[in-house]
Tab-separated table of C-alpha atoms in Angstrom:
chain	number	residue	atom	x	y	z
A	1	UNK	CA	5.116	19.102	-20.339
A	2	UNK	CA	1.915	18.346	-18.719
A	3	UNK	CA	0.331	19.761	-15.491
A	4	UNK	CA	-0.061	17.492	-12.480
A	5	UNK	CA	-2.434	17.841	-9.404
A	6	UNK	CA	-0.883	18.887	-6.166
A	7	UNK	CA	-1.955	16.772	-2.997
A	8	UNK	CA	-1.481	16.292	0.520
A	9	UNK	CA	-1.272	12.593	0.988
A	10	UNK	CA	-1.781	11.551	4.256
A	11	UNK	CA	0.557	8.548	4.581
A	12	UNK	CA	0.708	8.451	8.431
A	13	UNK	CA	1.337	4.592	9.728
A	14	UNK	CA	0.650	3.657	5.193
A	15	UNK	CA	3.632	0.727	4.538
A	16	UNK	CA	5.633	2.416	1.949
A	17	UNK	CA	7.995	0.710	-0.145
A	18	UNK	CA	11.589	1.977	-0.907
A	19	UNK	CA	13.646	-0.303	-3.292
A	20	UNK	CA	17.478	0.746	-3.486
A	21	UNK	CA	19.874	1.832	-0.622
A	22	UNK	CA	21.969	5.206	-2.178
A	23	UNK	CA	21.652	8.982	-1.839
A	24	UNK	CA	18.114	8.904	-3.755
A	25	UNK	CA	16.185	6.333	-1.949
A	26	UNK	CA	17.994	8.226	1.127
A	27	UNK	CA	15.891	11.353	0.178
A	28	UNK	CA	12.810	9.556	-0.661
A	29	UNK	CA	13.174	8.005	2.930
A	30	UNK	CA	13.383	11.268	4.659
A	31	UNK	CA	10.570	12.353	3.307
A	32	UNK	CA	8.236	9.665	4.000
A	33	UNK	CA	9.150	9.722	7.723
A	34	UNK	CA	8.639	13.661	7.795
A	35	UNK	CA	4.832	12.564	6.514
A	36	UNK	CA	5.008	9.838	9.249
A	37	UNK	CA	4.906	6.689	6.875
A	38	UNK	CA	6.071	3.449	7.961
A	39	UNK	CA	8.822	2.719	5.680
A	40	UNK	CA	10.397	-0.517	4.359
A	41	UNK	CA	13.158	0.056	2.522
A	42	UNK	CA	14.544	-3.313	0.571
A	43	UNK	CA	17.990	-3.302	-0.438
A	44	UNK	CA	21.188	-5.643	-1.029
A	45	UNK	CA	23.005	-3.066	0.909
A	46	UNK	CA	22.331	0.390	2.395
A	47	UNK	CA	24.770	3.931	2.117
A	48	UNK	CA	25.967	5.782	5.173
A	49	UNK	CA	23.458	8.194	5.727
A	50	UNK	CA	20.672	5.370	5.192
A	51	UNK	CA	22.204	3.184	7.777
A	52	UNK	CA	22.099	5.764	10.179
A	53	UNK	CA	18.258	5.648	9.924
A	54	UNK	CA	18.093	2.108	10.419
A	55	UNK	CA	16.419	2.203	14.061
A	56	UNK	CA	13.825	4.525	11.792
A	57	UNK	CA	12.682	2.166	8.834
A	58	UNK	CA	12.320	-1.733	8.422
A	59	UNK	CA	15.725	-3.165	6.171
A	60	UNK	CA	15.417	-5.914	4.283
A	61	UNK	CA	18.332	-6.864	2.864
A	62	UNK	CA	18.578	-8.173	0.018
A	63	UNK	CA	17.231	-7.506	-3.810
A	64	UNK	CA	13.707	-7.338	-4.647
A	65	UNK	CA	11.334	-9.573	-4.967
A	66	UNK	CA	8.181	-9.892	-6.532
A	67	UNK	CA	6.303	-11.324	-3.293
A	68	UNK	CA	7.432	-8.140	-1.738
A	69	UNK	CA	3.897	-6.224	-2.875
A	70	UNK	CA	2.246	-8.851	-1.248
A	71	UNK	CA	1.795	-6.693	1.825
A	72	UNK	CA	-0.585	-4.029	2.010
A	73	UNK	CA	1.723	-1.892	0.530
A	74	UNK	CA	0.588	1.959	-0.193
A	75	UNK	CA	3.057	3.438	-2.241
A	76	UNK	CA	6.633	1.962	-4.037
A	77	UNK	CA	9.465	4.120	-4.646
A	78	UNK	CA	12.202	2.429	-7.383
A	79	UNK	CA	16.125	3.764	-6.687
A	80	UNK	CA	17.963	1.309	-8.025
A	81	UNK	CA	20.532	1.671	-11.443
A	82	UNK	CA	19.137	-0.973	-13.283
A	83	UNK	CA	16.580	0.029	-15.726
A	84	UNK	CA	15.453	-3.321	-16.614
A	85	UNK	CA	14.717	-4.185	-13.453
A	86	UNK	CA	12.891	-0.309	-12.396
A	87	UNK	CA	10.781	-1.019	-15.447
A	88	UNK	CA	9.922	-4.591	-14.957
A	89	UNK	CA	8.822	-3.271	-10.823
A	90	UNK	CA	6.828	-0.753	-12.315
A	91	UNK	CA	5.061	-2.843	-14.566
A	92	UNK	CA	4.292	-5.360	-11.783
A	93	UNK	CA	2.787	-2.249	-9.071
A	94	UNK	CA	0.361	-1.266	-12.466
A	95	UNK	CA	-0.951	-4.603	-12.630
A	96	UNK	CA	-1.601	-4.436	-8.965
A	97	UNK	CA	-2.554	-1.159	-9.073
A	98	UNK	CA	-0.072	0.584	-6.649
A	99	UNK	CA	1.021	3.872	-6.945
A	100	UNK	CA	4.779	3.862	-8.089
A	101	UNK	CA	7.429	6.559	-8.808
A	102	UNK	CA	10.407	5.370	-10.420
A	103	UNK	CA	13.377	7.852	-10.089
A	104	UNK	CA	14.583	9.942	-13.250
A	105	UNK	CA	11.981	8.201	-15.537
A	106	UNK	CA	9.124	10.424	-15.856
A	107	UNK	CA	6.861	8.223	-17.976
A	108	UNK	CA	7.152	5.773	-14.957
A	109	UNK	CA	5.918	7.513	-12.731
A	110	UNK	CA	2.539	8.213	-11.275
A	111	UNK	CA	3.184	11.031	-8.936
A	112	UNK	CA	6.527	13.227	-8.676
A	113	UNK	CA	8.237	14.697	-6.105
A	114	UNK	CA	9.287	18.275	-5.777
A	115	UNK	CA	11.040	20.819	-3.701
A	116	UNK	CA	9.384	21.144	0.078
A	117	UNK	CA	9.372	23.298	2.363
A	118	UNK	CA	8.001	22.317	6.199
A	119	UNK	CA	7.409	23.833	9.417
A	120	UNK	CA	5.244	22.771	11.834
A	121	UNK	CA	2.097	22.049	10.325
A	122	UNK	CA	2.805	24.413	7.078
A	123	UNK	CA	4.110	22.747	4.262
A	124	UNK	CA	4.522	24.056	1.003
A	125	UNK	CA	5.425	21.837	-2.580
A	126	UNK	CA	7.339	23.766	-5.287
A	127	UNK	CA	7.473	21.411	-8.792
A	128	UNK	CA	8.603	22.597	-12.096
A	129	UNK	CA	6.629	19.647	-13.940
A	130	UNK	CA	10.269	18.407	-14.712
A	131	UNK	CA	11.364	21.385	-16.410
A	132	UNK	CA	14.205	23.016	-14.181
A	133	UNK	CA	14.513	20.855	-10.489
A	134	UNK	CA	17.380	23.072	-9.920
A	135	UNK	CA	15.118	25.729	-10.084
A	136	UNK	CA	12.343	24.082	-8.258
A	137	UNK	CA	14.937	23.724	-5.545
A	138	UNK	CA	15.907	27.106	-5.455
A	139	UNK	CA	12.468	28.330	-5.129
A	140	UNK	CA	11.951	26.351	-2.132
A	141	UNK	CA	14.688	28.064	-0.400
A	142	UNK	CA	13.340	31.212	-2.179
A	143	UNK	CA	9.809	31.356	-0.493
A	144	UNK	CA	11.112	29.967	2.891
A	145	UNK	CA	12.602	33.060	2.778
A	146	UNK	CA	10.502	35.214	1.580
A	147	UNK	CA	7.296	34.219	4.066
A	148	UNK	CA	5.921	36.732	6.238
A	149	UNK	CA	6.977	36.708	9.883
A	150	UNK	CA	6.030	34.434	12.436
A	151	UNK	CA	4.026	32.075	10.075
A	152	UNK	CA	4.017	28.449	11.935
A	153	UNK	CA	3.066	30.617	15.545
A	154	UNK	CA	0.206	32.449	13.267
A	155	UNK	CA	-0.813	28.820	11.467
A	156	UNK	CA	-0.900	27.171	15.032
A	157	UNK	CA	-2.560	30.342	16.629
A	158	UNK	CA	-5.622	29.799	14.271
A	159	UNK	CA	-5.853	26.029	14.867
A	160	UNK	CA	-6.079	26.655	18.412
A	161	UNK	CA	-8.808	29.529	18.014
A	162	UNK	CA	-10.264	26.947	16.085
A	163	UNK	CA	-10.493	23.844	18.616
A	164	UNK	CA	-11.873	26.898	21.106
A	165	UNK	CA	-14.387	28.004	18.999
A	166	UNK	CA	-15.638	24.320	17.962
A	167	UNK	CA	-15.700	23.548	22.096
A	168	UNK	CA	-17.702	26.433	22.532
A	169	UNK	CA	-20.035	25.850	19.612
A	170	UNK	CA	-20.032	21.987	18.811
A	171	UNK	CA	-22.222	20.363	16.436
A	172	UNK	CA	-22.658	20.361	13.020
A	173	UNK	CA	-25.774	22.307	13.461
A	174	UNK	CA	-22.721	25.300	14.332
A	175	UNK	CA	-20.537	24.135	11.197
A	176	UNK	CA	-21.696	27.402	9.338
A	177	UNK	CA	-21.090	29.797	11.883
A	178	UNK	CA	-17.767	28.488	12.922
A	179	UNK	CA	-16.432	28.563	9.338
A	180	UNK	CA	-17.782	32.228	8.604
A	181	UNK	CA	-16.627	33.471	12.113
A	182	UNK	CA	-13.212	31.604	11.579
A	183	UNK	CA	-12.686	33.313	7.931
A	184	UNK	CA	-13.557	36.653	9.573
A	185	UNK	CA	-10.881	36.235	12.113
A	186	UNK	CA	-8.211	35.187	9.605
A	187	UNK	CA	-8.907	38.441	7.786
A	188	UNK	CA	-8.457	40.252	11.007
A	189	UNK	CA	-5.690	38.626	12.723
A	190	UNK	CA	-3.648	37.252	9.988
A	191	UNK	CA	-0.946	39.667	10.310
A	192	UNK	CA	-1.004	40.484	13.665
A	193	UNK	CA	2.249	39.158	15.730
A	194	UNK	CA	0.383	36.458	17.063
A	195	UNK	CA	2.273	36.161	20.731
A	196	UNK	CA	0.328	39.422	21.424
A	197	UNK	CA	-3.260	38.043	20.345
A	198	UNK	CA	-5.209	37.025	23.311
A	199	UNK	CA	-7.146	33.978	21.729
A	200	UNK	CA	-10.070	33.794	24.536
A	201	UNK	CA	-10.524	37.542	24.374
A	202	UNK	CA	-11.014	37.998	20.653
A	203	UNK	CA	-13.621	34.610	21.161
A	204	UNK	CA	-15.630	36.167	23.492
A	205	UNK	CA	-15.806	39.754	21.496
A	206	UNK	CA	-16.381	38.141	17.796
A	207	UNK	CA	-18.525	35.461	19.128
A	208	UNK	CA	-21.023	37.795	20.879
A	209	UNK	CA	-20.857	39.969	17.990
A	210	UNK	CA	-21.846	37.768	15.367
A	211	UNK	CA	-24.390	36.114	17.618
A	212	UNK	CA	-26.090	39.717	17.902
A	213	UNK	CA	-26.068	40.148	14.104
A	214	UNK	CA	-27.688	36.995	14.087
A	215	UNK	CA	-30.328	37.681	16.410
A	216	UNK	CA	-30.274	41.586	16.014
A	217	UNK	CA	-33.405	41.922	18.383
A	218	UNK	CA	-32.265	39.383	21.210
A	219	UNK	CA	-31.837	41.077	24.490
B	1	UNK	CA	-2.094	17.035	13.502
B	2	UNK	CA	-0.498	14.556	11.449
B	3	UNK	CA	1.676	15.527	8.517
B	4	UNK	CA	1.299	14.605	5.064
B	5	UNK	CA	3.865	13.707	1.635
B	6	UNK	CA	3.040	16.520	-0.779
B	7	UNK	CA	3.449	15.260	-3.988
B	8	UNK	CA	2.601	16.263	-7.839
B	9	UNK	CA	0.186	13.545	-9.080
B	10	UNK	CA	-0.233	12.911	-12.634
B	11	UNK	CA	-3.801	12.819	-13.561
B	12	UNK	CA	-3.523	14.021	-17.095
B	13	UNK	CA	-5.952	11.580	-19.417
B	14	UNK	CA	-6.851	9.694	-15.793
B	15	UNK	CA	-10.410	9.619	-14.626
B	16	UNK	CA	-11.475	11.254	-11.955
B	17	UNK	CA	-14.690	11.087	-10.542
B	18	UNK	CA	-16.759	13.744	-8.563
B	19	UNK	CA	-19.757	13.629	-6.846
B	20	UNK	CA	-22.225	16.483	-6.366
B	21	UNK	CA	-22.920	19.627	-8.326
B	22	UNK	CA	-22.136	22.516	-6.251
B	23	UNK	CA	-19.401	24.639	-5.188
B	24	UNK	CA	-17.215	22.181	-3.382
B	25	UNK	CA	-17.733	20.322	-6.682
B	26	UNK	CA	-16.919	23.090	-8.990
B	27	UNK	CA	-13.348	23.753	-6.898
B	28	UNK	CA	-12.719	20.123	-7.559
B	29	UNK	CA	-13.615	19.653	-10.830
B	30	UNK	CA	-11.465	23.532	-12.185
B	31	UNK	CA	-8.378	21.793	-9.951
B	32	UNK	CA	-8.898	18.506	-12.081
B	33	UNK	CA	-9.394	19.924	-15.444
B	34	UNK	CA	-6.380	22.197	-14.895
B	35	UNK	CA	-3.931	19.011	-14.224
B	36	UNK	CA	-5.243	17.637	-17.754
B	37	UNK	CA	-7.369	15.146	-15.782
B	38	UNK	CA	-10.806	13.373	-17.281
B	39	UNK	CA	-13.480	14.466	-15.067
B	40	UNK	CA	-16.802	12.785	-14.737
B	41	UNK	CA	-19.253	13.916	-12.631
B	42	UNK	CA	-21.942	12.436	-10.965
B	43	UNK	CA	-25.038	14.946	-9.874
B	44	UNK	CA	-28.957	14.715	-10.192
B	45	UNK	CA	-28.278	18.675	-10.836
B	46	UNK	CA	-25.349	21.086	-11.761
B	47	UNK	CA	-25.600	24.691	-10.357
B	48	UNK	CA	-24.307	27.381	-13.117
B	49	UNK	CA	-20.704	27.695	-12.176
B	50	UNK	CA	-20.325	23.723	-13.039
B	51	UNK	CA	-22.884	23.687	-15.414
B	52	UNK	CA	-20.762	26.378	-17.879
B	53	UNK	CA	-18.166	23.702	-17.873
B	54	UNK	CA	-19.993	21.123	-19.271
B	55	UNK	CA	-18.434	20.935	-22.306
B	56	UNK	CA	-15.400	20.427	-21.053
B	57	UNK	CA	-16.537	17.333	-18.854
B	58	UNK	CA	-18.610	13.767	-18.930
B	59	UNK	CA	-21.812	14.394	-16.524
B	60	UNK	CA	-24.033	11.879	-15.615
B	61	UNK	CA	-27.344	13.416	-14.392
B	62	UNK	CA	-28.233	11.573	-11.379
B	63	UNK	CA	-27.220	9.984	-8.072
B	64	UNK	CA	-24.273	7.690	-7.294
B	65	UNK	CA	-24.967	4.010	-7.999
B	66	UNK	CA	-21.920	1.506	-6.753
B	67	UNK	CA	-21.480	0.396	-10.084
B	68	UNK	CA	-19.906	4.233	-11.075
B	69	UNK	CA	-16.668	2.654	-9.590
B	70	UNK	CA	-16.631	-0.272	-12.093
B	71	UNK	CA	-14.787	1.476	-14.444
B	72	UNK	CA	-10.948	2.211	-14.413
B	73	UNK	CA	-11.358	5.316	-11.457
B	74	UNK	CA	-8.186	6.976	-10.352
B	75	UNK	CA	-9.583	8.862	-7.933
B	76	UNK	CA	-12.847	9.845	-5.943
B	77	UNK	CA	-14.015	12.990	-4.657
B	78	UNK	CA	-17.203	13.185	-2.685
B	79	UNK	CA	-18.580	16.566	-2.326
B	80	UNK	CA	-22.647	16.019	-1.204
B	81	UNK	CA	-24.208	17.129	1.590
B	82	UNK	CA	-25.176	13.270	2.514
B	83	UNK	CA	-22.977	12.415	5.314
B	84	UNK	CA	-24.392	8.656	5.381
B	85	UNK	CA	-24.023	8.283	1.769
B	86	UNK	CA	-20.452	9.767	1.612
B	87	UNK	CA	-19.554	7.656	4.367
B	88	UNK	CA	-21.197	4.526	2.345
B	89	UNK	CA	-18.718	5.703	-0.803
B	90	UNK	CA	-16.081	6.244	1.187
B	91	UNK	CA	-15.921	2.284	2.429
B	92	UNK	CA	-16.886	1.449	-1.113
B	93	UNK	CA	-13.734	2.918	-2.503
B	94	UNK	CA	-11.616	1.466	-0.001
B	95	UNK	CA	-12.507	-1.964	-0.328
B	96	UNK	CA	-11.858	-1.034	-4.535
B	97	UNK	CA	-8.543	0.461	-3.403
B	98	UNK	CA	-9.234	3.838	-5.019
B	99	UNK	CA	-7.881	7.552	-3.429
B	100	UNK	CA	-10.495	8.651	-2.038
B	101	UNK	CA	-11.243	12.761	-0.752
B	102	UNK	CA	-14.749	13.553	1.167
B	103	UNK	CA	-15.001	17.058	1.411
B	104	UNK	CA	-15.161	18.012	5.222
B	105	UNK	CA	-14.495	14.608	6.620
B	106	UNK	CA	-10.442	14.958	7.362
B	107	UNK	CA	-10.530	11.219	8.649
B	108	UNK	CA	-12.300	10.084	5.009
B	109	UNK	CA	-9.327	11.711	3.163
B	110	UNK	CA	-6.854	9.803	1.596
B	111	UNK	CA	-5.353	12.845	0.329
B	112	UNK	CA	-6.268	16.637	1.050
B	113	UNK	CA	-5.845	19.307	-1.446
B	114	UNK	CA	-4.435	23.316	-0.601
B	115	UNK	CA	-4.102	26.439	-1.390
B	116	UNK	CA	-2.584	26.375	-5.437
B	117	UNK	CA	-0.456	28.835	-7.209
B	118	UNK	CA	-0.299	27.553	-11.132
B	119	UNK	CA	1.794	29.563	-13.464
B	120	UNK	CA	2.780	27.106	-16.449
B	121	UNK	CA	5.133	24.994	-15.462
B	122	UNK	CA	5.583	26.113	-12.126
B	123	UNK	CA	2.880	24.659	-9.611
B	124	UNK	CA	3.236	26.160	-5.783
B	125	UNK	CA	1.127	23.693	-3.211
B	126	UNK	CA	0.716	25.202	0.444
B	127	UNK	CA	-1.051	23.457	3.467
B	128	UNK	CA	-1.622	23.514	6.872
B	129	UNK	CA	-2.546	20.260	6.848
B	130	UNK	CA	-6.137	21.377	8.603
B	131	UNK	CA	-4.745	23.734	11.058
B	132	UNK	CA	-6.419	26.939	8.992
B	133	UNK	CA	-7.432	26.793	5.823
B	134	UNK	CA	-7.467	30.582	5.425
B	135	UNK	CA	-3.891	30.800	5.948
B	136	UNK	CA	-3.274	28.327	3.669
B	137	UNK	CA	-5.044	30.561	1.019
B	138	UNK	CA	-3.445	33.839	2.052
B	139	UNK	CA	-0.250	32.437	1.706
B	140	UNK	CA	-1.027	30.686	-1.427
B	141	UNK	CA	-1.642	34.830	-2.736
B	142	UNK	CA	1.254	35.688	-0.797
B	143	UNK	CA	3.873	33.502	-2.057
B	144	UNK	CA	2.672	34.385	-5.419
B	145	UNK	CA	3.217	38.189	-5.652
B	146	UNK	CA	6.534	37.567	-3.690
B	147	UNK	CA	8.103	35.297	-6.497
B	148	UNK	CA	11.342	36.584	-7.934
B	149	UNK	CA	10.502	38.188	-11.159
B	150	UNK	CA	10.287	36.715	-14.541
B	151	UNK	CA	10.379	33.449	-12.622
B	152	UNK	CA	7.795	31.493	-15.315
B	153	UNK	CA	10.163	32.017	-18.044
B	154	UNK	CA	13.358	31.528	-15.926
B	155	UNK	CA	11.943	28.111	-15.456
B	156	UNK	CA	10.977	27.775	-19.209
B	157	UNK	CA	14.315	28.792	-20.335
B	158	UNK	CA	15.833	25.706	-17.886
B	159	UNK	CA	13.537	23.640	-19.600
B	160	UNK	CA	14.663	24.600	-23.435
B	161	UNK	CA	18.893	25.061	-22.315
B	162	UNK	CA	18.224	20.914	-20.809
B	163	UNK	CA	16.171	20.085	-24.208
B	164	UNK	CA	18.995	21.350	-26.118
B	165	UNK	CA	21.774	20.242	-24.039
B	166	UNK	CA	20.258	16.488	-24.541
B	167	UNK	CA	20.105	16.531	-27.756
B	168	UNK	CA	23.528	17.978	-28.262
B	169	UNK	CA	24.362	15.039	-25.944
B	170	UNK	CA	22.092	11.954	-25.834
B	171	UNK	CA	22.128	8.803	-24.112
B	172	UNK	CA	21.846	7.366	-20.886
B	173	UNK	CA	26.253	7.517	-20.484
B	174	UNK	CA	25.840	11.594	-21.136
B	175	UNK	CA	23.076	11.381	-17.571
B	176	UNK	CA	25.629	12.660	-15.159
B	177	UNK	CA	27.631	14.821	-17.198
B	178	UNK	CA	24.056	16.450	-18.538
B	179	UNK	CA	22.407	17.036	-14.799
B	180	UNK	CA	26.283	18.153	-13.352
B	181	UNK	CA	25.845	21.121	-15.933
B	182	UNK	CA	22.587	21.972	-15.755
B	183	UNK	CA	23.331	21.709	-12.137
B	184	UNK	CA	26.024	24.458	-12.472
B	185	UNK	CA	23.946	26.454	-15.293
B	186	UNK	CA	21.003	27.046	-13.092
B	187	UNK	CA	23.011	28.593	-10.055
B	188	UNK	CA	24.819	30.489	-12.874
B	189	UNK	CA	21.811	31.986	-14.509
B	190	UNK	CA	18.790	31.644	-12.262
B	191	UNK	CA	18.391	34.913	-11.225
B	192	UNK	CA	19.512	36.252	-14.858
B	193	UNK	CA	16.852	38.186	-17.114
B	194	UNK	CA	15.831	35.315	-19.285
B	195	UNK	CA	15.517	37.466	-22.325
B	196	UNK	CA	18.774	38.134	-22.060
B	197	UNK	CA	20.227	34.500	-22.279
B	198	UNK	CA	21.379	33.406	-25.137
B	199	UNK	CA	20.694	29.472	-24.849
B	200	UNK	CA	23.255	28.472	-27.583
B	201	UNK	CA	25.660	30.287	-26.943
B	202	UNK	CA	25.828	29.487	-23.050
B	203	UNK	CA	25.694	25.705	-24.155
B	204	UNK	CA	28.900	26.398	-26.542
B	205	UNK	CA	30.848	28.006	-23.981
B	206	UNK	CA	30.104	25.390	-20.592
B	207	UNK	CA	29.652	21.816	-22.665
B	208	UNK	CA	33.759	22.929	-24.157
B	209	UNK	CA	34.829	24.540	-20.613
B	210	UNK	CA	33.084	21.255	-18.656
B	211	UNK	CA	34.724	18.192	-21.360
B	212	UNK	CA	38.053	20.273	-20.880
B	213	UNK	CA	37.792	19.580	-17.210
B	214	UNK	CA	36.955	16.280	-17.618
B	215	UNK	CA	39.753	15.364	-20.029
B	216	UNK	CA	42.174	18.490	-19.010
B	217	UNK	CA	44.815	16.741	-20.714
B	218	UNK	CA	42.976	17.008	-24.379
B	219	UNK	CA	44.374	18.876	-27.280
């Protein structure tokens, strides 16, 4: 087993390639339009619950073929049953240098998928490094349910306090004091229930504050 | 706030370069090293934190030249306090086709990193894609010390019982008989003591119940 690095790609409006039309190119597909990636999903034919997304994704339908990493693609994602063919697709995305993920064939594969869990702007990744996806599943479901209360309203609630603070203090010359001010707040308000915290009052006390330890002698 | 694909990217024996020497450096280059990637990094100086791991990576003691990116780069992570001269890498790597992360600069990410919770094979990724980064690393802590127990060698023991399973069973035409019992096997025993499993002797009794099912009509 070895370790991987866990990222947050940003694939919002990246082409993304899906080859295959069944259950698994179905899940690959839902996640790439949760992360807001334009997907293309080539196929001979497509599965129920992947034709119900059509309005969603761009079908082409038919096999693959080479030309179709031509396009500025960012990503490919192989579903199909045919080995041969998976290997000879991944082969072609190395040469071009395209990140690929073949399903259920580790060692073709440059990044993996895992178990997710989303809401709002929290997400949270749960892999196993291939050792137990049934168990990388059920830890998804696990710490959804197991987060503290009112998480996404508390995530969101700090974003906001954020964009304040950066309108009342713009600049980088201010990138110092926002950041320290910001991590103070988290400390304090973290678990407070967050429909209760008044985000323009706590601005005003904690920005005056710090200001004065700044400045201890100003007026 | 757009969303993003979390994914596991495999970086072990890639190269990765990072440039700068301080802090924002150091988190990169401990996140790297712990996903079995090759780092090389790129600084006229190292402070100490970096500089104790220098044994452990490639440095090259002075500033980025274009020609860094010559060799075979997976990925790029900018972490000076040059905001020209990241910019300037940034477009380099984009025109080379190579991820690309500036520290600070959101819209010079192609990928963002989170908080991390590593325990062997298990790897926990939260974000809040921007919205507050010290949320993301509170839950990060939380999630960690509200994992069901003995969940690193629950995961392990999945690992072994598939190892075993396979080789009791190889072969591509075993695939869906091997992942329909594992399937059953980990809701079975997931929340068992692991210590307490004995791996044979669960394989002897499901592989005999599950071919009986398949071929109830068998002697």
């Amino acid at each position: 087993m070895t370790k991987s690095l866990l990222i947050a790609w940003q694939t919002a409006n990246k082409l993304a390639l899906v080859i295959g039309g069944g259950s698994v190119a179905y899940s690959r597909v839902r996640k790439l339009l949760d992360a807001e990636a334009r997907v293309r999903v080539v196929s001979p034919t497509l599965e129920k619950e992947l034709s119900d997304l059509e309005t969603e994704i761009e079908y082409v339908a038919r096999k693959f073929v080479d030309s179709d990493l031509d396009d500025e693609i960012s990503m490919v994602l192989v579903a199909i049953d045919d080995h041969q063919e998976s290997s000879r697709i991944y082969k072609l995305c190395k040469e071009r240098g395209v990140p690929v993920n073949v399903a259920d064939v580790p060692e073709e594969c440059d990044f993996y998928f895992g178990a997710n869990y989303d809401d709002g702007p929290l997400q949270v990744l749960v892999s196993t490094n291939g050792e137990s996806p049934g168990m990388a599943s059920y830890l998804g479901k696990y710490i959804a349910s197991h987060l503290p209360p009112h998480v996404r309203e508390t995530i969101e609630m700090f974003g906001e306090m954020r964009r304040r603070l950066r309108s009342r203090f713009p600049g980088p010359e201010h990138s110092k004091f926002r950041m320290r001010l910001m991590k103070k707040l988290t400390q304090e308000y973290r678990e407070s229930d967050p429909s209760t915290v008044d985000i323009d009052g706590v601005l005003d006390k904690y920005t005056t504050e710090s200001l004065n330890e700044q400045h201890p002698t100003r007026p």
